[in-house]
PDB file of C-alpha atoms in Angstrom:
ATOM      1  CA  MET A 126      16.615   9.748  -2.866  1.00 70.00           C
ATOM      2  CA  THR A 127      13.882   7.340  -3.800  1.00 88.00           C
ATOM      3  CA  ARG A 128      10.339   8.051  -2.605  1.00 94.00           C
ATOM      4  CA  LEU A 129       7.943   5.457  -3.922  1.00 95.00           C
ATOM      5  CA  LEU A 130       4.363   4.376  -3.503  1.00 95.00           C
ATOM      6  CA  ILE A 131       3.092   0.932  -4.515  1.00 95.00           C
ATOM      7  CA  MET A 132      -0.637   0.440  -5.107  1.00 93.00           C
ATOM      8  CA  GLY A 133      -3.001  -2.285  -6.231  1.00 88.00           C
ATOM      9  CA  PRO A 134      -5.890  -4.305  -4.883  1.00 85.00           C
ATOM     10  CA  PRO A 135      -5.450  -6.430  -1.754  1.00 81.00           C
ATOM     11  CA  GLY A 136      -3.653  -9.632  -2.720  1.00 81.00           C
ATOM     12  CA  ALA A 137      -1.888  -8.146  -5.757  1.00 86.00           C
ATOM     13  CA  GLY A 138       1.543  -8.918  -4.298  1.00 86.00           C
ATOM     14  CA  LYS A 139       2.350  -5.417  -3.072  1.00 87.00           C
ATOM     15  CA  GLY A 140       4.051  -6.585   0.117  1.00 86.00           C
ATOM     16  CA  THR A 141       6.348  -9.000  -1.679  1.00 90.00           C
ATOM     17  CA  GLN A 142       7.316  -6.453  -4.318  1.00 93.00           C
ATOM     18  CA  ALA A 143       7.695  -3.700  -1.704  1.00 92.00           C
ATOM     19  CA  GLU A 144      10.300  -5.754   0.176  1.00 92.00           C
ATOM     20  CA  LEU A 145      12.270  -6.478  -3.005  1.00 93.00           C
ATOM     21  CA  VAL A 146      12.197  -2.861  -4.202  1.00 91.00           C
ATOM     22  CA  ALA A 147      13.123  -1.548  -0.750  1.00 92.00           C
ATOM     23  CA  LYS A 148      16.161  -3.848  -0.623  1.00 92.00           C
ATOM     24  CA  ARG A 149      17.209  -2.898  -4.147  1.00 89.00           C
ATOM     25  CA  PHE A 150      17.124   0.840  -3.365  1.00 89.00           C
ATOM     26  CA  GLY A 151      18.213   0.624   0.277  1.00 92.00           C
ATOM     27  CA  VAL A 152      15.093   2.309   1.630  1.00 93.00           C
ATOM     28  CA  PRO A 153      12.574   1.113   4.214  1.00 94.00           C
ATOM     29  CA  ALA A 154       9.335  -0.520   3.051  1.00 94.00           C
ATOM     30  CA  ILE A 155       6.642   1.144   5.136  1.00 92.00           C
ATOM     31  CA  SER A 156       3.525  -1.010   5.251  1.00 90.00           C
ATOM     32  CA  THR A 157       0.522   0.237   7.157  1.00 87.00           C
ATOM     33  CA  GLY A 158      -0.757  -3.345   7.221  1.00 83.00           C
ATOM     34  CA  ASP A 159       2.411  -4.510   8.999  1.00 84.00           C
ATOM     35  CA  ILE A 160       2.175  -1.625  11.476  1.00 84.00           C
ATOM     36  CA  PHE A 161      -1.475  -2.481  12.149  1.00 86.00           C
ATOM     37  CA  ARG A 162      -0.798  -6.221  12.563  1.00 86.00           C
ATOM     38  CA  ALA A 163       2.093  -5.554  14.974  1.00 82.00           C
ATOM     39  CA  ASN A 164      -0.179  -3.369  17.119  1.00 83.00           C
ATOM     40  CA  ILE A 165      -2.945  -5.991  17.000  1.00 89.00           C
ATOM     41  CA  ALA A 166      -0.525  -8.772  17.999  1.00 91.00           C
ATOM     42  CA  ALA A 167       0.798  -6.645  20.879  1.00 89.00           C
ATOM     43  CA  GLN A 168      -2.802  -5.820  21.864  1.00 92.00           C
ATOM     44  CA  THR A 169      -1.972  -2.115  22.128  1.00 85.00           C
ATOM     45  CA  PRO A 170      -4.910   0.276  22.523  1.00 86.00           C
ATOM     46  CA  LEU A 171      -4.428   1.228  18.861  1.00 82.00           C
ATOM     47  CA  GLY A 172      -4.311  -2.452  17.921  1.00 86.00           C
ATOM     48  CA  VAL A 173      -7.608  -3.190  19.662  1.00 89.00           C
ATOM     49  CA  GLU A 174      -9.234  -0.265  17.828  1.00 88.00           C
ATOM     50  CA  VAL A 175      -7.690  -1.190  14.467  1.00 88.00           C
ATOM     51  CA  LYS A 176      -8.758  -4.855  14.773  1.00 91.00           C
ATOM     52  CA  LYS A 177     -12.430  -3.860  14.820  1.00 90.00           C
ATOM     53  CA  TYR A 178     -12.106  -2.252  11.396  1.00 89.00           C
ATOM     54  CA  ILE A 179      -9.889  -4.910   9.824  1.00 84.00           C
ATOM     55  CA  ASP A 180     -12.100  -7.781  11.004  1.00 87.00           C
ATOM     56  CA  GLY A 181     -15.042  -6.074   9.301  1.00 86.00           C
ATOM     57  CA  GLY A 182     -13.124  -5.634   6.039  1.00 80.00           C
ATOM     58  CA  GLU A 183     -13.164  -1.851   6.422  1.00 83.00           C
ATOM     59  CA  TYR A 184     -10.299   0.622   6.175  1.00 77.00           C
ATOM     60  CA  VAL A 185      -8.862   2.012   9.381  1.00 86.00           C
ATOM     61  CA  PRO A 186      -9.962   5.684   9.781  1.00 90.00           C
ATOM     62  CA  ASP A 187      -7.619   8.296   8.343  1.00 89.00           C
ATOM     63  CA  GLU A 188      -6.791   9.984  11.638  1.00 88.00           C
ATOM     64  CA  LEU A 189      -5.412   6.745  13.136  1.00 87.00           C
ATOM     65  CA  THR A 190      -3.473   5.856   9.994  1.00 90.00           C
ATOM     66  CA  ASN A 191      -2.131   9.382   9.361  1.00 90.00           C
ATOM     67  CA  ASP A 192      -0.546   9.617  12.802  1.00 83.00           C
ATOM     68  CA  LEU A 193       1.253   6.301  12.319  1.00 82.00           C
ATOM     69  CA  VAL A 194       2.547   7.224   8.864  1.00 87.00           C
ATOM     70  CA  ARG A 195       3.712  10.719   9.841  1.00 86.00           C
ATOM     71  CA  ASP A 196       5.660   9.277  12.780  1.00 82.00           C
ATOM     72  CA  ARG A 197       7.179   6.534  10.602  1.00 86.00           C
ATOM     73  CA  LEU A 198       8.269   8.945   7.840  1.00 89.00           C
ATOM     74  CA  ALA A 199      10.017  11.075  10.474  1.00 86.00           C
ATOM     75  CA  GLU A 200      12.279   8.185  11.531  1.00 85.00           C
ATOM     76  CA  PRO A 201      15.938   8.481  10.474  1.00 92.00           C
ATOM     77  CA  ASP A 202      15.938   5.477   8.109  1.00 92.00           C
ATOM     78  CA  ALA A 203      13.276   7.152   5.934  1.00 92.00           C
ATOM     79  CA  ALA A 204      15.254  10.388   5.490  1.00 90.00           C
ATOM     80  CA  GLU A 205      16.916   9.187   2.266  1.00 89.00           C
ATOM     81  CA  GLY A 206      13.767   7.621   0.821  1.00 93.00           C
ATOM     82  CA  PHE A 207      11.046   5.069   1.413  1.00 95.00           C
ATOM     83  CA  LEU A 208       8.499   2.838  -0.239  1.00 95.00           C
ATOM     84  CA  LEU A 209       4.920   3.195   1.007  1.00 95.00           C
ATOM     85  CA  ASP A 210       2.677   0.140   0.821  1.00 91.00           C
ATOM     86  CA  GLY A 211      -0.975   0.542   1.811  1.00 84.00           C
ATOM     87  CA  PHE A 212      -0.944   4.320   2.194  1.00 91.00           C
ATOM     88  CA  PRO A 213      -2.544   6.542   1.013  1.00 93.00           C
ATOM     89  CA  ARG A 214      -5.892   4.826   0.508  1.00 83.00           C
ATOM     90  CA  THR A 215      -8.201   7.839   0.412  1.00 85.00           C
ATOM     91  CA  LEU A 216      -8.105  11.293  -1.176  1.00 90.00           C
ATOM     92  CA  SER A 217      -7.753  12.919   2.254  1.00 91.00           C
ATOM     93  CA  GLN A 218      -4.722  10.681   2.913  1.00 93.00           C
ATOM     94  CA  VAL A 219      -3.220  11.895  -0.399  1.00 95.00           C
ATOM     95  CA  GLU A 220      -3.568  15.466   0.869  1.00 95.00           C
ATOM     96  CA  PHE A 221      -2.065  14.488   4.223  1.00 96.00           C
ATOM     97  CA  LEU A 222       0.888  12.759   2.525  1.00 96.00           C
ATOM     98  CA  ASP A 223       1.434  15.762   0.224  1.00 96.00           C
ATOM     99  CA  GLN A 224       1.522  18.093   3.245  1.00 96.00           C
ATOM    100  CA  THR A 225       3.803  15.779   5.238  1.00 94.00           C
ATOM    101  CA  LEU A 226       6.292  15.435   2.367  1.00 95.00           C
ATOM    102  CA  ALA A 227       6.146  19.173   1.569  1.00 95.00           C
ATOM    103  CA  SER A 228       7.021  19.930   5.201  1.00 93.00           C
ATOM    104  CA  GLN A 229      10.122  17.762   4.671  1.00 90.00           C
ATOM    105  CA  GLY A 230      10.883  19.468   1.355  1.00 91.00           C
ATOM    106  CA  THR A 231      10.226  16.328  -0.702  1.00 92.00           C
ATOM    107  CA  GLU A 232       7.598  14.689  -2.890  1.00 93.00           C
ATOM    108  CA  LEU A 233       6.887  11.269  -4.399  1.00 95.00           C
ATOM    109  CA  ASP A 234       9.071  10.102  -7.310  1.00 93.00           C
ATOM    110  CA  HIS A 235       7.022   7.178  -8.676  1.00 94.00           C
ATOM    111  CA  VAL A 236       3.694   5.458  -8.065  1.00 96.00           C
ATOM    112  CA  ILE A 237       3.770   1.802  -9.085  1.00 95.00           C
ATOM    113  CA  VAL A 238       0.314   0.292  -9.666  1.00 93.00           C
ATOM    114  CA  LEU A 239       0.174  -3.499  -9.768  1.00 92.00           C
ATOM    115  CA  THR A 240      -2.647  -4.748 -11.973  1.00 89.00           C
ATOM    116  CA  VAL A 241      -4.011  -8.278 -11.552  1.00 86.00           C
ATOM    117  CA  ASP A 242      -6.988 -10.419 -12.467  1.00 83.00           C
ATOM    118  CA  VAL A 243      -9.623 -10.453  -9.692  1.00 78.00           C
ATOM    119  CA  ASP A 244      -9.889 -14.265  -9.728  1.00 76.00           C
ATOM    120  CA  GLU A 245      -6.127 -14.479  -9.175  1.00 79.00           C
ATOM    121  CA  VAL A 246      -6.388 -12.058  -6.264  1.00 82.00           C
ATOM    122  CA  VAL A 247      -9.051 -14.190  -4.576  1.00 79.00           C
ATOM    123  CA  LYS A 248      -6.860 -17.296  -5.004  1.00 78.00           C
ATOM    124  CA  ARG A 249      -3.827 -15.500  -3.543  1.00 77.00           C
ATOM    125  CA  LEU A 250      -5.752 -14.238  -0.528  1.00 83.00           C
ATOM    126  CA  HIS A 251      -7.288 -17.642   0.211  1.00 78.00           C
ATOM    127  CA  LYS A 252      -3.855 -19.270  -0.057  1.00 81.00           C
ATOM    128  CA  ARG A 253      -2.327 -16.629   2.245  1.00 80.00           C
ATOM    129  CA  ALA A 254      -5.156 -17.056   4.748  1.00 83.00           C
ATOM    130  CA  VAL A 255      -4.552 -20.806   4.929  1.00 80.00           C
ATOM    131  CA  GLU A 256      -0.754 -20.501   5.107  1.00 87.00           C
ATOM    132  CA  GLU A 257      -0.729 -17.756   7.733  1.00 86.00           C
ATOM    133  CA  GLY A 258      -3.867 -18.717   9.650  1.00 81.00           C
ATOM    134  CA  ARG A 259      -5.245 -15.230   9.163  1.00 74.00           C
ATOM    135  CA  THR A 260      -8.778 -14.844  10.464  1.00 70.00           C
ATOM    136  CA  ASP A 261      -9.172 -11.532   8.611  1.00 67.00           C
ATOM    137  CA  ASP A 262      -9.230 -13.287   5.219  1.00 72.00           C
ATOM    138  CA  SER A 263     -12.687 -14.896   5.070  1.00 73.00           C
ATOM    139  CA  GLU A 264     -14.306 -14.913   1.617  1.00 76.00           C
ATOM    140  CA  GLU A 265     -16.835 -12.257   2.686  1.00 77.00           C
ATOM    141  CA  VAL A 266     -14.072  -9.956   3.972  1.00 80.00           C
ATOM    142  CA  ILE A 267     -11.990 -10.507   0.808  1.00 82.00           C
ATOM    143  CA  ARG A 268     -14.932  -9.477  -1.363  1.00 77.00           C
ATOM    144  CA  ARG A 269     -15.616  -6.420   0.800  1.00 82.00           C
ATOM    145  CA  ARG A 270     -11.939  -5.374   0.599  1.00 82.00           C
ATOM    146  CA  GLN A 271     -12.069  -5.498  -3.192  1.00 82.00           C
ATOM    147  CA  GLU A 272     -15.218  -3.316  -3.160  1.00 81.00           C
ATOM    148  CA  VAL A 273     -13.626  -0.820  -0.757  1.00 82.00           C
ATOM    149  CA  TYR A 274     -10.491  -0.669  -2.926  1.00 83.00           C
ATOM    150  CA  LEU A 275     -12.563   0.121  -6.025  1.00 81.00           C
ATOM    151  CA  GLU A 276     -14.678   2.689  -4.194  1.00 81.00           C
ATOM    152  CA  GLN A 277     -11.985   4.519  -2.264  1.00 80.00           C
ATOM    153  CA  THR A 278      -8.493   3.766  -3.533  1.00 81.00           C
ATOM    154  CA  ALA A 279      -8.787   3.428  -7.303  1.00 81.00           C
ATOM    155  CA  PRO A 280      -9.625   7.173  -7.673  1.00 89.00           C
ATOM    156  CA  LEU A 281      -6.196   7.974  -6.183  1.00 94.00           C
ATOM    157  CA  ILE A 282      -4.558   6.468  -9.241  1.00 93.00           C
ATOM    158  CA  ALA A 283      -6.181   9.200 -11.340  1.00 93.00           C
ATOM    159  CA  VAL A 284      -4.724  11.892  -9.057  1.00 95.00           C
ATOM    160  CA  TYR A 285      -1.213  10.495  -9.379  1.00 96.00           C
ATOM    161  CA  ARG A 286      -1.672   9.858 -13.117  1.00 94.00           C
ATOM    162  CA  ASP A 287      -2.471  13.567 -13.554  1.00 94.00           C
ATOM    163  CA  ARG A 288       0.869  14.305 -11.850  1.00 95.00           C
ATOM    164  CA  GLY A 289       2.704  11.991 -14.280  1.00 94.00           C
ATOM    165  CA  LEU A 290       3.807   9.608 -11.531  1.00 95.00           C
ATOM    166  CA  VAL A 291       1.845   6.416 -12.337  1.00 95.00           C
ATOM    167  CA  PHE A 292       3.545   3.386 -13.837  1.00 95.00           C
ATOM    168  CA  GLU A 293       1.206   0.393 -14.254  1.00 94.00           C
ATOM    169  CA  VAL A 294       2.875  -2.997 -13.909  1.00 95.00           C
ATOM    170  CA  GLU A 295       1.304  -6.387 -14.668  1.00 93.00           C
ATOM    171  CA  GLY A 296       1.260  -8.202 -11.321  1.00 90.00           C
ATOM    172  CA  LEU A 297       0.798 -11.738 -12.651  1.00 85.00           C
ATOM    173  CA  GLY A 298       3.817 -13.970 -13.170  1.00 87.00           C
ATOM    174  CA  SER A 299       6.660 -15.143 -10.987  1.00 90.00           C
ATOM    175  CA  VAL A 300       7.921 -12.898  -8.213  1.00 91.00           C
ATOM    176  CA  GLU A 301      11.112 -12.344 -10.236  1.00 92.00           C
ATOM    177  CA  GLU A 302       9.224 -11.438 -13.437  1.00 94.00           C
ATOM    178  CA  VAL A 303       7.076  -8.893 -11.619  1.00 93.00           C
ATOM    179  CA  ALA A 304      10.129  -7.519  -9.778  1.00 92.00           C
ATOM    180  CA  ALA A 305      11.897  -6.980 -13.117  1.00 93.00           C
ATOM    181  CA  ARG A 306       8.842  -5.109 -14.453  1.00 94.00           C
ATOM    182  CA  VAL A 307       8.700  -2.952 -11.307  1.00 94.00           C
ATOM    183  CA  ALA A 308      12.435  -2.146 -11.519  1.00 91.00           C
ATOM    184  CA  ASP A 309      12.006  -1.204 -15.174  1.00 93.00           C
ATOM    185  CA  ALA A 310       9.109   1.113 -14.308  1.00 92.00           C
ATOM    186  CA  ILE A 311      11.092   2.815 -11.537  1.00 90.00           C
ATOM    187  CA  SER A 312      13.960   3.423 -13.951  1.00 89.00           C
ATOM    188  CA  GLN A 313      11.649   5.535 -16.145  1.00 86.00           C
ATOM    189  CA  PRO A 314      11.559   9.284 -15.474  1.00 85.00           C
ATOM    190  CA  PRO A 315       8.270  10.660 -14.117  1.00 80.00           C
ATOM    191  CA  GLN A 316       6.197  12.394 -16.815  1.00 77.00           C
ATOM    192  CA  HIS A 317       5.639  15.713 -14.986  1.00 64.00           C
TER     193      HIS A 317
END
């Protein structure tokens, strides 16, 4: 079983690497961002609520996100492992994930943290916004997302580092170069 978490600031390439890692290990890549965008596109009640937060560059509240993740982890394709992308983002979500996995008799195996230069992140997000026509990627929102990441998500890395699960991977370079670094990190045993 492979239970992974990939972290890093918005625009670090987590989604791309998550897909590659998930294929390599035969596990689903579970992206809260993808789940949110699908609900927004379908204009579900959850999607309407989520859009308000995303358009303001804020994180979606834990209670909304937790319910989605718990339901997704309970699906049959996640029984043999998964890769989480975009969750947890707060300390209370770490606790929720710990409890959810413990109830399934499992725990995380590795936490991959992509590190990138902030200027590169801004370039990536602007490029993605243009290519995908994403209205949620204005410069103001991009800057706010980086601030929120530093304020709320970066402290989670310390929690997982204390557990011996963190493997930092340089996120700059070609997709293949970064994928090779990620695969190498996953091949290392956790340092419990």
